[in-house]
Protein backbone atom coordinates (compact mmCIF):
# COMPACT_ATOMS: atom_id res chain seq x y z
CA UNK A 1 0.00 0.00 0.00
CA UNK A 2 1.14 3.53 -0.64
CA UNK A 3 0.31 6.39 1.71
CA UNK A 4 0.20 9.69 -0.16
CA UNK A 5 1.52 12.35 2.22
CA UNK A 6 1.33 14.98 -0.51
CA UNK A 7 0.54 14.93 -4.20
CA UNK A 8 4.08 13.89 -5.11
CA UNK A 9 5.25 12.26 -1.91
CA UNK A 10 4.23 8.58 -1.81
CA UNK A 11 5.34 6.51 1.18
CA UNK A 12 5.02 2.71 1.05
CA UNK A 13 3.53 1.07 4.16
CA UNK A 14 2.28 -2.38 5.05
CA UNK A 15 -1.41 -2.98 5.61
CA UNK A 16 -3.55 -5.93 6.57
CA UNK A 17 -7.20 -6.73 5.92
CA UNK A 18 -9.05 -9.06 8.25
CA UNK A 19 -12.51 -10.59 8.31
CA UNK A 20 -14.32 -12.32 11.16
CA UNK A 21 -17.18 -14.63 10.06
CA UNK A 22 -18.75 -13.88 13.46
CA UNK A 23 -19.12 -10.24 12.35
CA UNK A 24 -19.75 -10.79 8.61
CA UNK A 25 -20.99 -7.29 7.81
CA UNK A 26 -17.61 -5.72 8.57
CA UNK A 27 -14.00 -5.82 7.45
CA UNK A 28 -11.00 -4.42 9.27
CA UNK A 29 -8.08 -2.65 7.65
CA UNK A 30 -4.94 -2.09 9.70
CA UNK A 31 -2.65 0.58 8.28
CA UNK A 32 1.07 0.36 9.02
CA UNK A 33 0.47 -3.14 10.36
CA UNK A 34 4.17 -3.72 11.01
CA UNK A 35 4.77 -0.27 12.50
CA UNK A 36 4.96 0.89 16.08
CA UNK A 37 1.54 2.57 15.96
CA UNK A 38 -0.80 0.64 13.64
CA UNK A 39 -4.14 2.26 12.89
CA UNK A 40 -7.30 0.15 12.66
CA UNK A 41 -10.39 1.06 10.63
CA UNK A 42 -13.53 -1.10 10.66
CA UNK A 43 -16.09 -0.53 7.92
CA UNK A 44 -18.80 -2.34 5.96
CA UNK A 45 -17.79 -5.25 3.78
CA UNK A 46 -20.29 -4.02 1.16
CA UNK A 47 -18.54 -0.63 1.14
CA UNK A 48 -15.26 -2.31 0.19
CA UNK A 49 -17.07 -4.34 -2.48
CA UNK A 50 -18.65 -1.25 -4.00
CA UNK A 51 -15.39 0.69 -3.83
CA UNK A 52 -13.71 -1.77 -6.17
CA UNK A 53 -16.02 -0.71 -9.02
CA UNK A 54 -17.32 2.79 -8.16
CA UNK A 55 -16.78 5.63 -5.72
CA UNK A 56 -18.45 4.73 -2.45
CA UNK A 57 -18.69 5.88 1.11
CA UNK A 58 -19.14 9.19 2.79
CA UNK A 59 -17.63 10.60 5.90
CA UNK A 60 -14.88 8.66 7.59
CA UNK A 61 -14.20 6.09 4.84
CA UNK A 62 -14.31 6.68 1.08
CA UNK A 63 -13.12 4.28 -1.60
CA UNK A 64 -12.85 4.43 -5.38
CA UNK A 65 -11.21 2.53 -8.23
CA UNK A 66 -8.56 4.06 -10.50
CA UNK A 67 -7.30 2.58 -13.75
CA UNK A 68 -3.78 3.59 -14.76
CA UNK A 69 -1.42 2.13 -17.35
CA UNK A 70 -3.61 -0.96 -17.73
CA UNK A 71 -3.60 -1.64 -13.97
CA UNK A 72 -6.41 -1.30 -11.44
CA UNK A 73 -5.91 0.41 -8.10
CA UNK A 74 -8.12 0.99 -5.09
CA UNK A 75 -7.88 4.36 -3.38
CA UNK A 76 -8.97 4.64 0.24
CA UNK A 77 -9.38 7.88 2.11
CA UNK A 78 -9.96 7.74 5.85
CA UNK A 79 -10.50 10.45 8.41
CA UNK A 80 -12.64 13.53 8.86
CA UNK A 81 -12.75 15.42 5.55
CA UNK A 82 -14.82 18.22 7.09
CA UNK A 83 -12.05 18.94 9.59
CA UNK A 84 -9.35 18.55 6.93
CA UNK A 85 -7.87 15.49 8.66
CA UNK A 86 -7.67 12.68 6.17
CA UNK A 87 -5.15 10.17 4.92
CA UNK A 88 -5.11 8.86 1.36
CA UNK A 89 -3.90 5.37 0.44
CA UNK A 90 -3.47 3.52 -2.84
CA UNK A 91 -3.21 -0.24 -3.31
CA UNK A 92 -3.44 -2.74 -6.17
CA UNK A 93 -7.09 -3.73 -6.55
CA UNK A 94 -6.61 -7.35 -7.64
CA UNK A 95 -5.31 -8.76 -4.32
CA UNK A 96 -8.09 -6.93 -2.46
CA UNK A 97 -10.72 -8.37 -4.82
CA UNK A 98 -9.31 -11.89 -4.39
CA UNK A 99 -9.25 -11.56 -0.61
CA UNK A 100 -12.79 -10.20 -0.60
CA UNK A 101 -14.00 -13.12 -2.74
CA UNK A 102 -12.66 -15.43 -0.02
CA UNK A 103 -14.71 -13.53 2.57
CA UNK A 104 -17.84 -14.09 0.48
CA UNK A 105 -16.95 -17.79 0.23
CA UNK A 106 -16.97 -17.93 4.04
CA UNK A 107 -20.19 -15.92 4.45
CA UNK A 108 -22.13 -15.37 1.20
CA UNK A 109 -23.91 -12.09 0.53
CA UNK A 110 -27.41 -12.28 1.98
CA UNK A 111 -26.42 -14.85 4.61
CA UNK A 112 -24.80 -12.39 7.03
CA UNK A 113 -27.63 -12.53 9.56
CA UNK A 114 -28.57 -16.19 9.06
CA UNK A 115 -26.95 -17.24 12.35
CA UNK A 116 -28.46 -14.48 14.49
CA UNK A 117 -30.71 -15.66 17.31
CA UNK A 118 -33.36 -12.96 17.06
CA UNK A 119 -35.34 -14.24 20.06
CA UNK A 120 -32.26 -13.93 22.28
CA UNK A 121 -31.63 -10.40 21.05
CA UNK A 122 -35.27 -9.49 21.64
CA UNK A 123 -35.01 -10.75 25.23
CA UNK A 124 -31.88 -8.66 25.80
CA UNK A 125 -33.68 -5.53 24.58
CA UNK A 126 -36.66 -6.15 26.86
C-alpha positions as semicolon CSV with decimal commas, in nm:
position;residue;x (nm);y (nm);z (nm)
1;X;0,000;0,000;0,000
2;X;0,114;0,353;-0,064
3;X;0,031;0,639;0,171
4;X;0,020;0,969;-0,016
5;X;0,152;1,235;0,222
6;X;0,133;1,498;-0,051
7;X;0,054;1,493;-0,420
8;X;0,408;1,389;-0,511
9;X;0,525;1,226;-0,191
10;X;0,423;0,858;-0,181
11;X;0,534;0,651;0,118
12;X;0,502;0,271;0,105
13;X;0,353;0,107;0,416
14;X;0,228;-0,238;0,505
15;X;-0,141;-0,298;0,561
16;X;-0,355;-0,593;0,657
17;X;-0,720;-0,673;0,592
18;X;-0,905;-0,906;0,825
19;X;-1,251;-1,059;0,831
20;X;-1,432;-1,232;1,116
21;X;-1,718;-1,463;1,006
22;X;-1,875;-1,388;1,346
23;X;-1,912;-1,024;1,235
24;X;-1,975;-1,079;0,861
25;X;-2,099;-0,729;0,781
26;X;-1,761;-0,572;0,857
27;X;-1,400;-0,582;0,745
28;X;-1,100;-0,442;0,927
29;X;-0,808;-0,265;0,765
30;X;-0,494;-0,209;0,970
31;X;-0,265;0,058;0,828
32;X;0,107;0,036;0,902
33;X;0,047;-0,314;1,036
34;X;0,417;-0,372;1,101
35;X;0,477;-0,027;1,250
36;X;0,496;0,089;1,608
37;X;0,154;0,257;1,596
38;X;-0,080;0,064;1,364
39;X;-0,414;0,226;1,289
40;X;-0,730;0,015;1,266
41;X;-1,039;0,106;1,063
42;X;-1,353;-0,110;1,066
43;X;-1,609;-0,053;0,792
44;X;-1,880;-0,234;0,596
45;X;-1,779;-0,525;0,378
46;X;-2,029;-0,402;0,116
47;X;-1,854;-0,063;0,114
48;X;-1,526;-0,231;0,019
49;X;-1,707;-0,434;-0,248
50;X;-1,865;-0,125;-0,400
51;X;-1,539;0,069;-0,383
52;X;-1,371;-0,177;-0,617
53;X;-1,602;-0,071;-0,902
54;X;-1,732;0,279;-0,816
55;X;-1,678;0,563;-0,572
56;X;-1,845;0,473;-0,245
57;X;-1,869;0,588;0,111
58;X;-1,914;0,919;0,279
59;X;-1,763;1,060;0,590
60;X;-1,488;0,866;0,759
61;X;-1,420;0,609;0,484
62;X;-1,431;0,668;0,108
63;X;-1,312;0,428;-0,160
64;X;-1,285;0,443;-0,538
65;X;-1,121;0,253;-0,823
66;X;-0,856;0,406;-1,050
67;X;-0,730;0,258;-1,375
68;X;-0,378;0,359;-1,476
69;X;-0,142;0,213;-1,735
70;X;-0,361;-0,096;-1,773
71;X;-0,360;-0,164;-1,397
72;X;-0,641;-0,130;-1,144
73;X;-0,591;0,041;-0,810
74;X;-0,812;0,099;-0,509
75;X;-0,788;0,436;-0,338
76;X;-0,897;0,464;0,024
77;X;-0,938;0,788;0,211
78;X;-0,996;0,774;0,585
79;X;-1,050;1,045;0,841
80;X;-1,264;1,353;0,886
81;X;-1,275;1,542;0,555
82;X;-1,482;1,822;0,709
83;X;-1,205;1,894;0,959
84;X;-0,935;1,855;0,693
85;X;-0,787;1,549;0,866
86;X;-0,767;1,268;0,617
87;X;-0,515;1,017;0,492
88;X;-0,511;0,886;0,136
89;X;-0,390;0,537;0,044
90;X;-0,347;0,352;-0,284
91;X;-0,321;-0,024;-0,331
92;X;-0,344;-0,274;-0,617
93;X;-0,709;-0,373;-0,655
94;X;-0,661;-0,735;-0,764
95;X;-0,531;-0,876;-0,432
96;X;-0,809;-0,693;-0,246
97;X;-1,072;-0,837;-0,482
98;X;-0,931;-1,189;-0,439
99;X;-0,925;-1,156;-0,061
100;X;-1,279;-1,020;-0,060
101;X;-1,400;-1,312;-0,274
102;X;-1,266;-1,543;-0,002
103;X;-1,471;-1,353;0,257
104;X;-1,784;-1,409;0,048
105;X;-1,695;-1,779;0,023
106;X;-1,697;-1,793;0,404
107;X;-2,019;-1,592;0,445
108;X;-2,213;-1,537;0,120
109;X;-2,391;-1,209;0,053
110;X;-2,741;-1,228;0,198
111;X;-2,642;-1,485;0,461
112;X;-2,480;-1,239;0,703
113;X;-2,763;-1,253;0,956
114;X;-2,857;-1,619;0,906
115;X;-2,695;-1,724;1,235
116;X;-2,846;-1,448;1,449
117;X;-3,071;-1,566;1,731
118;X;-3,336;-1,296;1,706
119;X;-3,534;-1,424;2,006
120;X;-3,226;-1,393;2,228
121;X;-3,163;-1,040;2,105
122;X;-3,527;-0,949;2,164
123;X;-3,501;-1,075;2,523
124;X;-3,188;-0,866;2,580
125;X;-3,368;-0,553;2,458
126;X;-3,666;-0,615;2,686
